[in-house]
Amino acid sequence: MTFPKKVCTPYRKLFFLSLIWTVLFILMIPAASSVAGAVSSPVHTEVQVNLLNLRTGPSTAYTRIQGLPSGTPLEVLFQEKEWLLVRLKDGTTGWVDGKYTGFTSNLADKLPPVIGEKATVTVNLLNVRLGAGLNYQRINQLHLYDTVTVYFHEGDWVLIRLGDETSGWVYREYTSFTPQAAGTEPQIPDINAASETPPSAPHQQLTSAEEEEQYPYHVIVTSTPLRLREQPQLNSTPLGELTKDMVLIVLDKTKEDWLQVELPDGRQGWVAGWCTQKLEEDNKNSEKKGTDPLIRLAAVTADILRVRSGPGLDYTQIGRVFCGNHLLIQQEQNGWYYVRTPTGQYGWVSSEYTTPVNIVSRGNSSAKAYDVTQYQNITVVIDPGHGGQDKGATGISGLKEKNVNLTVALYLEELLRARGFNVVMTRKNDTSLTLAERAALAEKAKADLFISIHANASLNNKYASGTETYYYQNKKTSPQSLYLASLIQQEVSAALKLPSLGVKKAPFHVLRETSMPAALVELAFLSNAVDETILASDHCLKLAAEALYRAVLRYYNLNQ
């Protein structure tokens, strides 16, 4: 139908105006939604070199996941200096060096904001994966109460940053992270509190047995930075910062899970207990059974044994140990040992390629009721090496040789005096003595035996381990000195269960300048983390003293 010109003109104008407004309204809807979507729209770039390594962390020091050829598309999630946290098309997440991609500074403003919340792990052995799903490769495992930083949340999974700065995906349900409700502001973490922020997941309720915890016991630092504090509270004065994997002696514990600890260098203070993990030790259980506490070692029998991040062959290799090395066993699981290696590293090794060794007391060296007048004419000089300003060697965790030597010497003195021997100590406290003064003191006392106690160290070989004993071969009493050294070597190496490095000749001043039979024992190596742990154990130092006591008794053909 056609309208006369005069009739249709106003309707036509109205029709066109309505049409224009309708089109504008329709156009505005997608425009508005596209602007809103731009805030969270993915930022893409691609690889611009022939082969670019994808890594678990933001530097070339981290493990290589795979190589990416030129042109590989990347979704950029986060930037740290020149490094980019990216996701591949298959969902794999990792870090690449941004300068080898098409990423530019103007794209940085378009990156999605990270959540940034601290979260704690609420189960033991939580798998960390390369992508948000069970089908992705496992690259790490977290322990109960480990602290992580949440970057992104996606369905049932969260992308986290670990304490060692690597990244990966974990199942959200097994963390304390709770997604923010829509429209609420994300919680900003307290940077100063760092990983000391108490976990939002409740700790396990203590049983009556745990409430009666037997002190001291050992824990290992699992989250950093962890501060040693003057008092058990976050606002207390920091006394220092502790490194991950440092072993601490726990002296006391509050209901709020603050631990009073002693560091390897002797310092004391308080740390957040939720940033540590108790080391499994047999001391408490063995005491309940009426037996001596023990330290468990594993002697490596394979030429090369891999240290892994978890108890199985599918876990990442994180180190190596070698035939003859002694490892400190912390835990055992399905044919695998969680150990501390000679270099101080913690990890898992297959028990199939080790021989377990327990350091326990022989139980027959304690002082008994003897006729103490029978041996009072036998004078034994005990010489704790070093002292005062002369610390001697220092262990990798800060243990000082002078303190080890003195502790063993005092225990040995007690045993010998109880048996009736006349004992002369070159020092009974932390004082300085020259070598000449030590030898002169032994000569003045007209000693029958001279025993110098030391701990060893190697600057060039951190795997060096074991016991060795020295004598001087060019004096009248050298045959007797050799016999004494041989007995000491047999007893001490057997007691500490470390490699026997044998009896050796050396012109040490205290051996050369003393006229009586004399021997110098090097108990173990402070430069070896396992040996140092043994020397840090009061129980093991008592065993060393008992071994020296037995050597003296054997020298004089006395019953034990």
XYZ file of C-alpha atoms in Angstrom:
560
model
C 0.000 0.000 0.000
C 1.196 3.499 -0.772
C 0.323 6.630 1.107
C -0.178 10.046 -0.310
C 2.911 12.129 0.129
C 1.352 14.515 2.621
C 0.131 11.675 4.829
C 3.309 9.597 4.981
C 5.875 12.307 5.721
C 5.356 12.648 9.543
C 5.156 8.867 10.051
C 8.269 8.375 7.971
C 10.203 10.825 10.160
C 8.949 9.120 13.308
C 9.841 5.724 11.893
C 13.401 6.783 11.048
C 13.894 8.387 14.478
C 12.711 5.206 16.199
C 14.921 3.120 13.983
C 17.978 5.251 14.778
C 17.386 5.053 18.553
C 16.858 1.309 18.344
C 20.105 0.795 16.442
C 22.003 3.020 18.851
C 20.600 1.116 21.833
C 21.519 -2.215 20.288
C 25.034 -0.983 19.514
C 25.515 0.298 23.040
C 24.890 -3.116 24.609
C 27.823 -4.973 23.044
C 30.021 -1.898 23.407
C 29.389 -1.777 27.127
C 29.939 -5.504 27.578
C 33.168 -5.426 25.608
C 34.552 -2.665 27.828
C 33.638 -4.595 30.940
C 35.193 -7.714 29.513
C 38.426 -5.905 28.678
C 39.291 -5.693 32.357
C 39.564 -9.467 32.667
C 40.246 -10.387 29.061
C 43.355 -12.543 28.605
C 46.644 -10.922 27.591
C 48.271 -12.860 24.763
C 51.741 -12.881 23.261
C 53.939 -15.423 21.511
C 57.469 -16.834 21.513
C 59.849 -14.894 19.239
C 62.980 -17.089 19.356
C 63.653 -20.527 17.948
C 63.330 -22.266 21.319
C 62.296 -20.739 24.656
C 62.464 -22.676 27.920
C 59.369 -22.895 30.115
C 60.443 -23.156 33.775
C 58.932 -23.739 37.213
C 60.143 -20.383 38.548
C 61.214 -16.895 37.424
C 64.917 -17.497 36.656
C 67.188 -19.851 34.766
C 67.988 -21.577 38.079
C 64.586 -23.265 38.139
C 63.691 -26.612 36.583
C 63.017 -26.648 32.831
C 59.537 -27.961 32.029
C 59.753 -27.969 28.215
C 61.016 -26.011 25.214
C 58.630 -23.761 23.292
C 59.224 -23.227 19.559
C 58.916 -19.861 17.833
C 55.334 -18.692 17.431
C 53.950 -20.618 20.419
C 50.957 -18.623 21.747
C 51.157 -17.642 25.403
C 48.518 -16.342 27.792
C 50.310 -14.002 30.198
C 49.063 -14.200 33.791
C 51.660 -12.293 35.784
C 54.917 -10.386 35.350
C 57.926 -10.340 37.666
C 60.724 -8.124 36.358
C 61.600 -9.644 32.959
C 59.902 -12.966 33.654
C 56.336 -13.874 32.729
C 54.054 -16.432 34.307
C 52.258 -17.865 31.273
C 49.735 -20.533 30.334
C 49.913 -22.638 27.195
C 46.954 -23.768 25.083
C 46.987 -27.158 26.814
C 46.665 -25.470 30.245
C 50.286 -25.975 31.344
C 51.549 -23.057 33.436
C 55.131 -21.910 33.863
C 57.630 -19.061 33.604
C 59.416 -17.696 30.520
C 61.908 -14.896 29.973
C 59.707 -12.071 28.660
C 62.366 -10.466 26.473
C 62.137 -13.442 24.117
C 58.402 -12.914 23.580
C 56.232 -10.221 22.015
C 55.190 -8.931 25.433
C 55.514 -5.134 25.744
C 55.285 -2.740 28.661
C 51.923 -1.376 27.524
C 50.450 -4.861 27.967
C 51.506 -4.957 31.621
C 48.641 -2.635 32.604
C 46.169 -5.100 31.114
C 47.334 -8.089 33.148
C 44.715 -9.549 35.514
C 45.186 -8.630 39.183
C 46.490 -11.411 41.413
C 44.633 -12.353 44.587
C 47.751 -12.152 46.748
C 46.295 -13.883 49.818
C 48.316 -16.132 52.077
C 46.864 -19.623 52.527
C 47.925 -22.683 54.453
C 47.819 -26.325 53.445
C 45.248 -28.310 55.455
C 46.371 -31.840 54.514
C 49.687 -33.636 54.447
C 51.349 -34.250 51.050
C 49.291 -31.956 48.793
C 50.294 -32.334 45.139
C 51.372 -29.254 43.177
C 50.705 -29.618 39.445
C 51.583 -27.839 36.204
C 47.927 -27.180 35.392
C 44.457 -26.971 36.926
C 43.560 -30.658 36.853
C 44.571 -34.132 37.982
C 45.871 -34.986 34.515
C 48.729 -32.488 34.779
C 52.221 -33.472 35.899
C 52.995 -33.298 39.609
C 55.999 -31.045 40.246
C 56.054 -30.748 44.034
C 54.353 -31.732 47.274
C 53.353 -29.589 50.218
C 53.069 -30.583 53.857
C 50.432 -29.790 56.461
C 50.525 -26.085 57.479
C 52.854 -25.065 54.652
C 52.187 -21.448 53.695
C 51.639 -20.367 50.075
C 50.514 -17.257 48.207
C 47.393 -17.559 46.053
C 47.736 -15.930 42.618
C 44.543 -16.994 40.844
C 41.427 -19.028 41.538
C 39.854 -21.104 38.799
C 37.024 -23.493 39.666
C 38.254 -26.072 42.175
C 41.896 -25.120 41.659
C 44.170 -22.277 42.716
C 47.442 -21.167 41.173
C 49.905 -20.625 44.008
C 53.404 -19.381 44.653
C 55.533 -21.507 46.956
C 58.199 -20.416 49.396
C 60.951 -21.298 46.920
C 59.283 -18.949 44.359
C 58.078 -21.756 42.086
C 54.456 -21.784 40.969
C 51.844 -24.449 40.395
C 48.230 -25.511 40.833
C 46.717 -27.180 43.902
C 43.221 -28.377 44.743
C 41.561 -25.477 46.593
C 39.620 -27.665 49.035
C 42.875 -28.736 50.684
C 43.940 -25.181 51.480
C 42.584 -22.500 53.797
C 41.826 -20.214 50.838
C 38.181 -19.111 50.586
C 37.117 -17.286 47.389
C 35.740 -13.791 47.962
C 32.034 -13.315 47.356
C 31.169 -11.265 44.287
C 31.413 -7.531 44.892
C 33.692 -7.750 47.921
C 37.223 -6.460 48.096
C 40.001 -9.083 48.299
C 41.916 -9.198 51.553
C 45.314 -7.507 51.310
C 48.012 -9.615 52.971
C 50.145 -8.161 55.762
C 53.549 -8.005 54.109
C 55.345 -7.455 57.390
C 53.777 -10.538 58.976
C 54.703 -12.623 55.906
C 54.377 -16.355 56.438
C 54.051 -15.908 60.200
C 50.370 -15.029 59.771
C 48.527 -17.744 61.745
C 46.695 -20.221 59.515
C 42.951 -19.736 59.246
C 42.501 -23.507 59.249
C 42.368 -24.741 62.850
C 45.260 -26.811 64.103
C 44.630 -30.352 65.190
C 43.426 -30.669 68.748
C 46.169 -31.825 71.065
C 45.709 -35.168 72.701
C 46.582 -35.635 76.354
C 49.836 -37.300 75.283
C 50.744 -34.335 73.073
C 49.887 -31.868 75.824
C 52.520 -33.584 77.933
C 55.151 -33.110 75.242
C 58.607 -34.205 76.284
C 61.115 -31.442 75.638
C 63.398 -30.905 73.890
C 62.430 -32.122 70.428
C 63.382 -30.974 66.922
C 61.481 -29.120 64.214
C 62.455 -28.020 60.725
C 61.606 -24.603 59.260
C 59.145 -25.101 56.378
C 58.063 -21.539 55.522
C 60.118 -18.421 55.073
C 60.650 -15.672 55.911
C 60.396 -16.861 59.529
C 61.562 -14.491 62.223
C 63.093 -15.381 65.569
C 61.293 -13.135 68.062
C 61.905 -11.955 71.596
C 58.411 -12.859 72.786
C 55.693 -15.267 71.463
C 53.728 -12.709 69.457
C 53.848 -11.169 65.973
C 54.493 -7.631 67.212
C 57.470 -8.695 69.317
C 60.980 -7.516 68.476
C 62.614 -9.640 65.720
C 65.964 -11.144 66.715
C 66.840 -12.547 63.304
C 65.480 -14.301 60.225
C 65.662 -18.081 59.808
C 66.221 -19.970 56.572
C 64.136 -22.817 55.219
C 65.184 -26.335 56.313
C 66.969 -25.020 59.430
C 66.599 -27.499 62.303
C 65.631 -25.993 65.668
C 65.506 -27.437 69.175
C 62.108 -26.808 70.799
C 62.335 -25.942 74.493
C 58.707 -24.957 75.161
C 55.387 -24.308 73.418
C 52.394 -22.043 74.052
C 48.726 -22.892 73.487
C 48.805 -20.492 70.528
C 51.487 -22.682 68.870
C 54.456 -20.414 69.483
C 57.667 -22.360 70.011
C 60.551 -21.375 72.231
C 63.566 -22.628 70.301
C 67.317 -22.834 70.362
C 69.252 -22.268 67.144
C 72.316 -24.285 66.128
C 74.488 -21.309 67.117
C 73.031 -21.284 70.644
C 70.684 -18.290 70.271
C 67.203 -18.639 71.747
C 63.858 -17.011 70.987
C 60.309 -17.652 69.789
C 59.039 -18.697 66.356
C 55.618 -19.321 64.836
C 55.045 -23.048 65.206
C 52.777 -23.223 62.152
C 55.812 -22.369 60.007
C 57.682 -25.472 61.174
C 57.270 -29.224 61.023
C 58.177 -31.604 63.802
C 60.879 -34.074 62.889
C 59.907 -37.648 63.548
C 62.234 -38.993 66.202
C 62.250 -42.247 68.101
C 63.541 -40.762 71.333
C 60.187 -40.458 73.068
C 58.918 -43.890 72.124
C 62.184 -45.598 73.033
C 62.233 -43.899 76.421
C 58.750 -45.223 77.114
C 59.979 -48.715 76.280
C 62.829 -48.363 78.752
C 65.552 -48.400 76.103
C 68.096 -45.790 75.161
C 67.074 -43.041 72.728
C 68.545 -43.480 69.280
C 69.535 -41.649 66.125
C 68.832 -43.551 62.941
C 71.282 -43.477 60.050
C 71.204 -44.994 56.586
C 74.526 -45.950 54.986
C 74.380 -45.650 51.184
C 75.285 -48.890 49.388
C 74.744 -47.792 45.761
C 77.470 -46.010 43.798
C 75.149 -43.040 43.253
C 71.762 -42.703 44.953
C 69.258 -40.072 43.827
C 67.585 -37.817 46.372
C 63.991 -37.052 45.362
C 61.319 -34.553 46.357
C 58.915 -37.321 47.428
C 58.767 -41.039 48.307
C 58.689 -42.514 44.804
C 60.439 -42.753 41.445
C 58.010 -40.307 39.826
C 59.192 -37.465 42.049
C 61.739 -34.907 40.881
C 65.426 -35.590 41.522
C 66.745 -32.831 43.774
C 70.201 -34.152 44.641
C 72.580 -37.104 44.867
C 74.501 -39.015 47.532
C 77.260 -41.549 47.110
C 78.367 -44.964 48.303
C 79.493 -44.872 51.926
C 77.674 -41.630 52.766
C 75.685 -41.709 55.987
C 72.223 -40.146 55.916
C 70.141 -39.064 58.897
C 66.733 -40.783 58.753
C 63.816 -38.521 59.700
C 60.832 -40.547 58.466
C 60.065 -43.808 56.703
C 57.279 -44.402 54.167
C 56.633 -47.343 51.851
C 60.263 -48.323 51.378
C 61.554 -44.756 51.279
C 63.488 -42.727 53.847
C 63.087 -38.990 54.368
C 66.687 -38.044 55.165
C 69.139 -35.255 55.776
C 72.178 -35.615 53.552
C 75.817 -34.715 54.345
C 75.332 -31.363 52.568
C 72.357 -30.466 54.776
C 69.742 -31.130 52.097
C 66.459 -32.845 52.963
C 64.775 -35.320 50.618
C 63.692 -38.903 49.992
C 65.871 -41.887 49.075
C 65.008 -45.499 48.360
C 65.766 -47.618 51.427
C 66.608 -50.515 49.077
C 70.027 -48.994 48.420
C 70.943 -48.243 52.035
C 71.766 -50.109 55.215
C 70.030 -48.750 58.335
C 72.216 -48.096 61.368
C 70.981 -47.155 64.849
C 73.176 -45.207 67.238
C 72.315 -46.698 70.623
C 74.091 -47.117 73.924
C 75.693 -50.450 74.740
C 74.244 -49.975 78.201
C 77.249 -51.303 80.128
C 79.438 -48.237 80.634
C 77.591 -46.467 83.411
C 79.526 -46.069 86.630
C 78.944 -48.867 89.112
C 80.067 -49.484 92.687
C 83.803 -50.164 92.418
C 86.682 -49.972 94.827
C 87.635 -46.414 93.919
C 90.940 -46.647 95.719
C 92.140 -49.349 93.336
C 92.925 -46.996 90.420
C 93.562 -43.684 92.164
C 97.246 -43.883 91.294
C 96.436 -43.848 87.566
C 96.342 -40.274 86.286
C 94.512 -39.552 83.056
C 94.752 -36.084 81.519
C 91.708 -35.164 79.417
C 92.279 -32.344 76.952
C 89.161 -30.732 75.414
C 90.571 -29.100 72.291
C 90.332 -25.340 71.676
C 88.351 -23.018 74.006
C 87.806 -19.340 74.698
C 88.501 -17.200 71.648
C 89.648 -20.305 69.795
C 86.325 -21.822 68.670
C 87.929 -24.535 66.577
C 85.860 -25.705 63.613
C 82.287 -24.489 63.135
C 79.545 -26.745 61.812
C 77.371 -25.892 58.825
C 74.532 -25.084 61.248
C 76.775 -23.113 63.600
C 77.805 -25.794 66.118
C 81.178 -24.886 67.675
C 83.880 -27.506 68.095
C 85.099 -26.134 71.423
C 81.691 -26.837 72.994
C 81.503 -30.376 71.599
C 84.982 -31.198 72.907
C 84.267 -29.864 76.390
C 80.942 -31.692 76.727
C 82.484 -35.064 75.868
C 85.445 -34.383 78.172
C 83.222 -33.570 81.147
C 81.189 -36.750 80.646
C 84.406 -38.776 80.382
C 85.788 -37.148 83.522
C 82.664 -38.146 85.455
C 82.926 -41.786 84.340
C 86.640 -42.098 85.109
C 86.370 -40.422 88.524
C 83.491 -42.726 89.452
C 85.777 -45.686 88.667
C 88.523 -44.257 90.888
C 90.930 -42.760 88.346
C 92.755 -39.541 89.123
C 91.559 -37.186 86.391
C 93.192 -33.909 85.397
C 91.367 -31.605 82.979
C 93.320 -29.129 80.853
C 90.177 -26.985 80.964
C 86.773 -27.381 82.611
C 85.101 -24.364 81.073
C 85.314 -22.069 78.042
C 88.849 -20.804 78.605
C 91.846 -20.398 76.323
C 94.994 -22.508 76.650
C 98.031 -22.691 74.417
C 99.222 -26.053 73.137
C 102.394 -25.676 75.171
C 100.361 -25.055 78.344
C 98.347 -28.222 77.738
C 101.445 -30.363 77.299
C 103.136 -28.753 80.303
C 100.108 -29.428 82.485
C 100.214 -33.145 81.561
C 103.940 -33.313 82.332
C 103.472 -31.585 85.666
C 100.712 -34.025 86.624
C 103.013 -36.938 85.671
C 100.109 -38.361 83.726
C 99.870 -41.993 82.754
C 97.646 -41.270 79.752
C 96.844 -38.158 77.707
C 93.629 -38.022 75.630
C 92.886 -34.984 73.463
C 89.302 -34.651 72.186
C 88.455 -32.862 68.929
C 85.890 -32.646 66.128
C 86.946 -32.639 62.487
C 86.122 -30.481 59.449
C 86.930 -30.446 55.748
C 86.870 -27.259 53.701
C 87.036 -29.055 50.364
C 84.887 -32.147 50.864
C 81.482 -31.683 52.473
C 80.873 -35.446 52.202
C 83.867 -36.268 54.447
C 82.595 -38.257 57.432
C 83.790 -40.492 60.211
C 86.130 -40.967 63.148
C 89.930 -40.946 63.121
C 92.553 -41.086 65.869
C 96.155 -39.842 65.834
C 99.371 -40.691 67.678
C 103.013 -39.556 67.408
C 105.460 -42.234 66.297
C 108.848 -40.836 67.360
C 108.947 -41.000 71.140
C 109.664 -43.723 73.693
C 106.011 -44.326 74.446
C 104.933 -44.497 70.796
C 104.055 -48.245 70.925
C 101.772 -47.613 73.892
C 100.367 -44.505 72.145
C 99.543 -46.600 69.072
C 97.786 -49.176 71.244
C 95.756 -46.465 73.024
C 94.837 -44.810 69.715
C 93.754 -48.168 68.269
C 91.446 -48.848 71.214
C 89.965 -45.347 71.011
C 89.408 -45.687 67.270
C 87.644 -49.028 67.662
C 85.366 -47.883 70.445
C 84.396 -44.411 69.194
C 83.724 -45.404 65.578
C 81.646 -48.359 66.813
C 79.670 -46.126 69.195
C 78.865 -43.361 66.725
C 78.316 -45.813 63.828
C 80.274 -43.567 61.459
C 82.984 -44.643 58.994
C 86.237 -45.621 60.680
C 89.001 -43.607 59.037
C 91.644 -45.460 60.999
C 94.602 -44.677 63.211
C 97.025 -42.137 61.743
C 100.411 -40.625 62.539
C 100.752 -36.879 63.093
C 103.245 -34.578 64.875
C 100.558 -32.625 66.759
C 102.146 -30.560 69.534
C 100.216 -32.185 72.393
C 101.212 -35.643 71.116
C 104.824 -34.783 70.338
C 105.619 -32.787 73.493
C 104.133 -35.196 76.032
C 106.203 -38.080 77.341
C 103.314 -40.374 78.335
C 101.175 -42.464 75.929
C 98.965 -39.951 74.131
C 96.216 -39.981 71.490
C 94.093 -37.341 69.773
C 90.621 -38.362 68.550
C 88.605 -36.576 65.880
C 85.058 -37.675 66.728
C 83.275 -36.702 63.499
C 83.098 -33.953 60.849
C 81.318 -30.710 61.695
C 81.412 -29.837 57.982
C 79.111 -32.800 57.287
C 75.451 -32.114 58.177
C 74.824 -35.681 59.362
C 77.984 -35.856 61.469
C 77.174 -32.427 62.865
C 73.689 -33.580 63.884
C 75.285 -36.450 65.792
C 77.711 -34.074 67.514
C 74.804 -31.770 68.396
C 73.052 -34.632 70.197
C 73.789 -34.757 73.927
C 72.922 -38.447 73.827
C 75.588 -39.107 71.178
C 78.183 -37.088 73.065
C 77.539 -39.291 76.083
C 78.037 -42.325 73.865
C 81.364 -40.898 72.683
C 82.442 -40.381 76.298
C 81.410 -43.938 77.164
C 83.466 -45.201 74.207
C 86.550 -43.345 75.427
C 85.933 -44.709 78.916
C 85.820 -48.265 77.570
C 89.068 -47.652 75.658
C 90.813 -46.626 78.897
C 89.471 -49.688 80.703
C 90.654 -51.950 77.883
C 94.068 -50.289 77.950
C 94.455 -51.361 81.584
C 92.711 -54.729 81.049
C 89.909 -53.768 83.403
C 86.415 -55.203 83.435
C 83.633 -52.927 82.266
